[in-house]
Short mmCIF file of C-alpha atoms and ligand atoms in Angstrom, two decimals:
data_model
loop_
_atom_site.label_atom_id
_atom_site.label_comp_id
_atom_site.label_asym_id
_atom_site.label_seq_id
_atom_site.Cartn_x
_atom_site.Cartn_y
_atom_site.Cartn_z
CA MET A 1384 4.61 15.20 -10.32
CA ALA A 1385 7.32 14.60 -12.82
CA ASN A 1386 7.93 11.10 -13.47
CA ASP A 1387 11.68 11.51 -12.18
CA THR A 1388 10.09 12.42 -8.77
CA LEU A 1389 8.17 9.03 -8.78
CA ALA A 1390 11.20 7.38 -9.72
CA SER A 1391 13.09 8.59 -6.85
CA LEU A 1392 10.66 6.95 -4.55
CA ARG A 1393 10.70 3.65 -6.36
CA VAL A 1394 12.99 0.91 -5.12
CA ALA A 1395 15.22 -0.52 -7.80
CA PRO A 1396 15.05 -4.36 -8.01
CA ALA A 1397 17.98 -6.47 -6.88
CA LYS A 1398 20.14 -3.82 -5.47
CA PRO A 1399 21.04 -3.17 -2.03
CA PHE A 1400 18.46 -1.13 -0.33
CA SER A 1401 18.65 1.15 2.73
CA LEU A 1402 16.10 3.51 4.35
CA ARG A 1403 18.74 5.84 4.82
CA GLN A 1404 18.49 6.78 1.05
CA HIS A 1405 15.14 8.23 1.83
CA ASP A 1406 13.75 11.10 4.15
CA PRO A 1407 10.26 10.90 5.87
CA GLY A 1408 10.11 14.54 6.22
CA ASP A 1409 10.65 15.11 2.41
CA THR A 1410 8.28 17.43 0.54
CA LEU A 1411 9.38 16.40 -2.79
CA GLY A 1412 9.72 19.92 -3.87
CA TRP A 1413 5.90 20.62 -3.51
CA ASN A 1414 4.06 23.17 -1.34
CA LYS A 1415 0.94 22.17 0.49
CA GLU A 1416 -1.65 24.42 -1.33
CA ALA A 1417 -0.55 23.37 -4.71
CA ALA A 1418 -0.36 19.73 -3.67
CA GLU A 1419 -3.94 19.65 -2.48
CA THR A 1420 -5.26 21.30 -5.56
CA GLU A 1421 -3.18 18.80 -7.70
CA LEU A 1422 -4.60 15.87 -5.74
CA GLU A 1423 -8.14 16.82 -6.76
CA ALA A 1424 -6.98 16.71 -10.52
CA VAL A 1425 -5.38 13.42 -9.99
CA LYS A 1426 -8.53 12.00 -8.43
CA LEU A 1427 -10.70 12.97 -11.38
CA ARG A 1428 -8.29 11.23 -13.57
CA LEU A 1429 -8.13 8.12 -11.37
CA ASP A 1430 -11.93 8.20 -11.36
CA ALA A 1431 -12.12 8.33 -15.29
CA LEU A 1432 -9.43 5.37 -15.57
CA GLN A 1433 -11.23 3.48 -12.84
CA VAL A 1434 -14.46 3.46 -14.85
CA ARG A 1435 -12.44 2.15 -17.94
CA LEU A 1436 -10.90 -0.64 -15.87
CA PHE A 1437 -14.17 -1.75 -14.61
CA ALA A 1438 -15.73 -1.77 -18.05
CA GLU A 1439 -12.70 -3.52 -19.76
CA GLU A 1440 -13.11 -6.21 -16.96
CA ARG A 1441 -9.76 -7.75 -17.99
CA ARG A 1442 -7.32 -6.68 -15.41
CA SER A 1443 -7.07 -5.51 -11.91
CA VAL A 1444 -4.58 -3.36 -9.65
CA LEU A 1445 -3.69 -4.20 -6.15
CA LEU A 1446 -2.24 -1.30 -4.00
CA VAL A 1447 -0.48 -2.64 -0.92
CA LEU A 1448 0.00 -0.11 2.02
CA GLN A 1449 2.43 -1.09 4.72
CA ALA A 1450 3.66 1.25 7.55
CA MET A 1451 4.49 1.50 11.19
CA ASP A 1452 1.64 2.72 13.33
CA ALA A 1453 0.19 6.05 12.85
CA ALA A 1454 1.90 6.59 9.51
CA GLY A 1455 -1.42 7.15 8.04
CA LYS A 1456 -2.43 4.09 6.08
CA ASP A 1457 -6.29 4.77 6.91
CA GLY A 1458 -6.01 8.44 6.24
CA THR A 1459 -4.39 7.75 2.92
CA ILE A 1460 -7.12 5.17 1.90
CA ARG A 1461 -9.76 7.72 2.96
CA ASN A 1462 -8.54 10.82 1.43
CA ILE A 1463 -7.62 9.00 -1.86
CA LEU A 1464 -10.93 7.29 -2.37
CA SER A 1465 -13.25 10.09 -1.09
CA GLY A 1466 -15.27 11.29 -4.15
CA LEU A 1467 -14.59 8.16 -5.98
CA ASN A 1468 -17.00 5.36 -7.09
CA PRO A 1469 -16.88 2.77 -4.10
CA ALA A 1470 -18.03 0.03 -6.43
CA GLY A 1471 -14.68 0.37 -8.15
CA PHE A 1472 -12.47 -0.31 -5.10
CA HIS A 1473 -12.09 -2.90 -2.63
CA VAL A 1474 -10.10 -2.19 0.70
CA THR A 1475 -9.15 -5.16 2.82
CA GLY A 1476 -7.38 -4.71 6.21
CA PHE A 1477 -5.18 -7.65 7.58
CA GLY A 1478 -5.17 -8.11 11.46
CA VAL A 1479 -3.75 -10.78 13.73
CA PRO A 1480 -4.63 -14.17 11.88
CA GLY A 1481 -7.52 -15.92 13.54
CA GLY A 1482 -9.72 -19.08 13.03
CA PRO A 1483 -9.36 -20.87 9.67
CA GLU A 1484 -6.56 -18.42 8.88
CA THR A 1485 -4.12 -19.99 11.24
CA GLN A 1486 -4.97 -23.25 9.84
CA HIS A 1487 -3.49 -22.48 6.56
CA ASP A 1488 -0.42 -21.12 4.87
CA TYR A 1489 0.21 -17.28 5.13
CA LEU A 1490 -0.85 -16.35 1.64
CA TRP A 1491 -4.36 -18.16 1.80
CA ARG A 1492 -6.22 -15.11 3.26
CA VAL A 1493 -4.24 -12.80 1.17
CA HIS A 1494 -4.88 -14.70 -2.35
CA GLU A 1495 -8.64 -14.63 -1.47
CA MET A 1496 -8.80 -10.89 -1.17
CA VAL A 1497 -7.07 -10.01 -4.41
CA PRO A 1498 -9.15 -7.87 -6.59
CA ARG A 1499 -11.17 -9.47 -9.22
CA LYS A 1500 -10.99 -8.12 -12.80
CA GLY A 1501 -12.01 -4.54 -13.12
CA VAL A 1502 -11.46 -3.70 -9.64
CA ILE A 1503 -8.68 -1.60 -7.62
CA GLY A 1504 -8.09 -3.42 -4.37
CA ILE A 1505 -6.01 -1.76 -1.65
CA PHE A 1506 -4.55 -3.75 1.21
CA ASN A 1507 -4.31 -2.11 4.42
CA ARG A 1508 -1.45 -4.22 5.77
CA SER A 1509 -0.82 -7.51 3.89
CA HIS A 1510 1.28 -10.76 3.44
CA TYR A 1511 4.42 -8.35 4.24
CA GLU A 1512 3.14 -8.71 7.96
CA ASP A 1513 4.41 -12.17 7.63
CA VAL A 1514 8.16 -11.05 7.15
CA LEU A 1515 7.56 -7.98 9.40
CA VAL A 1516 5.64 -8.42 12.63
CA VAL A 1517 6.14 -12.23 12.52
CA ARG A 1518 9.91 -11.72 12.21
CA VAL A 1519 10.46 -8.94 14.66
CA LYS A 1520 8.49 -10.70 17.42
CA ASN A 1521 9.77 -14.23 16.60
CA PHE A 1522 6.33 -15.64 16.03
CA VAL A 1523 8.14 -18.27 13.80
CA PRO A 1524 11.72 -19.15 13.29
CA ARG A 1525 14.06 -17.40 10.87
CA SER A 1526 14.27 -20.68 8.93
CA VAL A 1527 10.55 -20.21 8.11
CA TRP A 1528 10.25 -16.37 7.48
CA SER A 1529 13.34 -16.23 5.52
CA LYS A 1530 12.01 -18.49 2.79
CA ARG A 1531 9.00 -16.14 2.39
CA PHE A 1532 10.67 -13.53 0.33
CA ASP A 1533 10.93 -16.06 -2.56
CA HIS A 1534 7.29 -17.08 -1.98
CA ILE A 1535 6.18 -13.55 -2.11
CA ARG A 1536 8.19 -12.61 -5.18
CA ASP A 1537 6.74 -15.67 -6.98
CA PHE A 1538 3.30 -14.86 -5.74
CA GLU A 1539 3.23 -11.42 -6.95
CA ARG A 1540 4.80 -12.38 -10.35
CA MET A 1541 1.98 -14.91 -10.78
CA LEU A 1542 -0.62 -12.26 -10.07
CA GLY A 1543 1.00 -10.03 -12.66
CA ASP A 1544 0.99 -12.74 -15.23
CA GLU A 1545 -2.69 -13.37 -14.61
CA GLY A 1546 -3.66 -9.71 -14.99
CA THR A 1547 -3.21 -7.86 -11.46
CA THR A 1548 -0.66 -5.16 -11.54
CA VAL A 1549 0.87 -5.21 -7.87
CA VAL A 1550 2.03 -1.77 -6.57
CA LYS A 1551 3.46 -1.50 -3.00
CA CYS A 1552 3.90 1.71 -0.91
CA PHE A 1553 5.79 1.76 2.31
CA LEU A 1554 4.62 4.96 4.19
CA TYR A 1555 7.67 6.08 5.93
CA VAL A 1556 7.02 7.99 9.00
CA SER A 1557 9.92 9.12 11.41
CA LYS A 1558 10.19 8.13 14.91
CA ASP A 1559 9.62 11.57 16.34
CA GLU A 1560 6.41 12.23 14.00
CA GLN A 1561 5.20 8.82 15.31
CA ARG A 1562 5.60 9.96 18.79
CA GLU A 1563 3.70 13.05 18.16
CA ARG A 1564 0.73 11.27 16.52
CA LEU A 1565 0.67 8.53 19.22
CA GLN A 1566 0.59 11.25 21.86
CA GLU A 1567 -2.21 12.99 20.22
CA ARG A 1568 -4.16 9.57 20.27
CA VAL A 1569 -3.75 9.28 23.94
CA ASP A 1570 -4.60 13.04 24.63
CA ASP A 1571 -7.63 13.27 22.03
CA PRO A 1572 -10.63 11.43 23.37
CA GLU A 1573 -12.04 11.14 19.79
CA LYS A 1574 -8.72 9.52 18.65
CA ARG A 1575 -8.08 7.39 21.84
CA TRP A 1576 -9.73 4.28 20.36
CA LYS A 1577 -6.97 4.06 17.99
CA PHE A 1578 -4.47 3.50 20.53
CA ARG A 1579 -3.17 0.41 22.02
CA LEU A 1580 -0.49 -0.14 24.78
CA GLY A 1581 1.14 -2.57 22.36
CA ASP A 1582 1.77 0.36 20.00
CA LEU A 1583 4.61 1.31 22.52
CA ASP A 1584 6.28 -2.19 22.49
CA ASP A 1585 6.45 -1.74 18.76
CA ARG A 1586 8.13 1.61 19.32
CA THR A 1587 10.87 0.02 21.35
CA LEU A 1588 11.29 -2.45 18.60
CA TRP A 1589 11.64 0.40 16.06
CA PRO A 1590 15.23 -0.51 14.81
CA LYS A 1591 14.14 -4.13 14.20
CA TYR A 1592 11.27 -3.03 12.35
CA GLN A 1593 13.35 -0.94 10.05
CA LYS A 1594 15.81 -3.67 9.50
CA ALA A 1595 12.97 -5.95 8.71
CA TYR A 1596 11.34 -3.28 6.23
CA GLU A 1597 14.46 -2.74 4.63
CA ASP A 1598 14.98 -6.47 3.89
CA ALA A 1599 11.49 -7.02 2.82
CA ILE A 1600 11.50 -3.94 0.59
CA GLY A 1601 14.98 -4.68 -0.86
CA ARG A 1602 14.17 -8.33 -1.54
CA THR A 1603 10.79 -8.00 -3.14
CA SER A 1604 10.97 -5.04 -5.09
CA THR A 1605 10.69 -6.26 -8.71
CA ALA A 1606 9.93 -4.65 -12.18
CA ALA A 1607 6.41 -6.25 -12.20
CA ALA A 1608 5.73 -5.54 -8.39
CA PRO A 1609 7.61 -2.43 -7.38
CA TRP A 1610 8.07 -0.84 -3.97
CA TYR A 1611 7.61 2.83 -3.32
CA VAL A 1612 8.97 4.54 -0.33
CA VAL A 1613 6.43 7.34 0.25
CA PRO A 1614 7.47 10.21 2.88
CA ALA A 1615 4.75 10.23 5.38
CA ASP A 1616 5.67 13.05 7.88
CA ARG A 1617 3.33 15.36 6.06
CA ASN A 1618 -0.12 14.04 5.17
CA TRP A 1619 -0.46 15.99 2.18
CA VAL A 1620 2.87 14.91 0.59
CA ARG A 1621 1.74 11.17 1.44
CA ASN A 1622 -1.70 11.54 -0.25
CA LEU A 1623 -0.48 13.15 -3.30
CA ALA A 1624 2.55 10.77 -3.74
CA VAL A 1625 0.37 7.41 -3.35
CA ALA A 1626 -2.50 9.07 -5.61
CA LYS A 1627 0.16 9.61 -8.28
CA ILE A 1628 1.59 6.12 -8.17
CA LEU A 1629 -1.68 4.55 -8.53
CA LEU A 1630 -2.50 6.93 -11.36
CA HIS A 1631 0.92 6.18 -13.04
CA HIS A 1632 0.24 2.49 -13.05
CA LEU A 1633 -3.26 2.71 -14.15
CA GLU A 1634 -2.12 5.09 -17.12
CA ARG A 1635 0.38 2.33 -17.99
CA LEU A 1636 -2.30 -0.15 -18.16
CA ASP A 1637 -4.26 2.00 -20.42
CA PRO A 1638 -7.77 0.26 -19.94
CA GLN A 1639 -9.94 0.45 -22.96
CA LEU A 1640 -13.57 0.52 -23.02
CA PRO A 1641 -15.01 -2.76 -24.75
CA GLU A 1642 -16.45 -2.72 -28.20
CA PRO A 1643 -20.20 -2.01 -28.06
CA GLU A 1644 -22.63 -4.74 -28.93
CA GLU A 1645 -23.13 -5.12 -32.63
CA GLY A 1646 -26.18 -3.29 -33.95
CA ILE A 1647 -26.32 -0.64 -31.05
CA GLU A 1648 -25.14 2.06 -33.37
CA GLY A 1649 -27.89 4.21 -34.63
CA VAL A 1650 -30.58 2.63 -32.21
CA VAL A 1651 -32.93 5.28 -31.14
CA VAL A 1652 -34.41 4.84 -27.64
CA ARG A 1653 -38.19 5.70 -27.57
P1 ADP B 2897 -4.35 -1.22 11.97
O1 ADP B 2897 -3.23 -1.02 13.09
O2 ADP B 2897 -3.62 -1.67 10.81
O3 ADP B 2897 -4.99 0.06 11.90
P2 ADP B 2897 -5.25 -3.18 13.84
O4 ADP B 2897 -5.21 -2.07 15.09
O5 ADP B 2897 -6.23 -3.96 13.69
O6 ADP B 2897 -5.07 -2.27 12.58
O7 ADP B 2897 -3.73 -4.01 13.92
C1 ADP B 2897 -3.45 -5.01 13.18
C2 ADP B 2897 -2.49 -5.84 13.94
O8 ADP B 2897 -2.61 -7.02 13.25
C3 ADP B 2897 -1.26 -5.22 13.71
O9 ADP B 2897 -0.65 -5.19 14.97
C4 ADP B 2897 -0.40 -6.23 12.87
O10 ADP B 2897 1.03 -6.24 13.11
C5 ADP B 2897 -1.15 -7.42 13.15
N1 ADP B 2897 -0.90 -8.26 12.17
C6 ADP B 2897 -1.36 -8.18 10.75
N2 ADP B 2897 -1.06 -9.42 10.20
C7 ADP B 2897 -0.36 -10.22 11.05
C8 ADP B 2897 0.13 -11.50 10.70
N3 ADP B 2897 0.10 -12.20 9.70
N4 ADP B 2897 0.66 -12.17 11.96
C9 ADP B 2897 0.85 -11.46 13.12
N5 ADP B 2897 0.21 -10.19 13.26
C10 ADP B 2897 -0.27 -9.59 12.44
#
């Protein structure tokens, strides 16, 4: 993917943002067969850079995935990570807060799961739920959630300053495609476990969620922690785009292998 394709998915900081500028069905000019071949090449490169990041042990990467139901957060993670070294990655899902999570501020549980140095963390949902579902379903008043955009920007800036590169992807699925996927979950006994009746409530709140996503993305896309809007109606487009975005940021970090211990050169192992 040329970098201008990536750039077209990236949300410019501090500019008015509308999802209307993006098309969930976009193929980004790719075709399926070539994209699947390219994904394998991208993964080889990811693997090599992940080893370097791990060996360097100075910095980390946090990839945040957010989406409406059935957009494919789980599928993206499974696809991108299959065949890579699981030790270099840490996947965290965030559900409805419970237990001690409800007794702390909303960033508490998130901060704890930020990847340690050398590791690539992937968040399946994140602190963004606290300005999305929480807003749409009025779990807290506007006076509370509206302050969170500033907290999140500051939090992510701090992470960047301290060595964690934060990259955020919104997997943008259309309402029609979501209907088909949810129907498939109902109809297919192997997929039914993924379906909750509450998914239908969220569908009726679709416009409110789109507005909440637009505000969240527009207000928290920064140079240090950018948002990308990834077309998600086609799985193969979604998978390659997310893999390329991750690769792009790893390449920019350019992790280096540590200097070998003094005296190693020339050692003969008997
Ligand atoms: P997923 O849908 O991601 O596969 P689950 O079925 O466990 O996983 O759903 C997680 C649920 O938790 C979602 O409905 C999501 O909106 C909700 N959730 C996540 N974070 C929060 C939060 N901070 N406050 C309220 N609900 C949340």
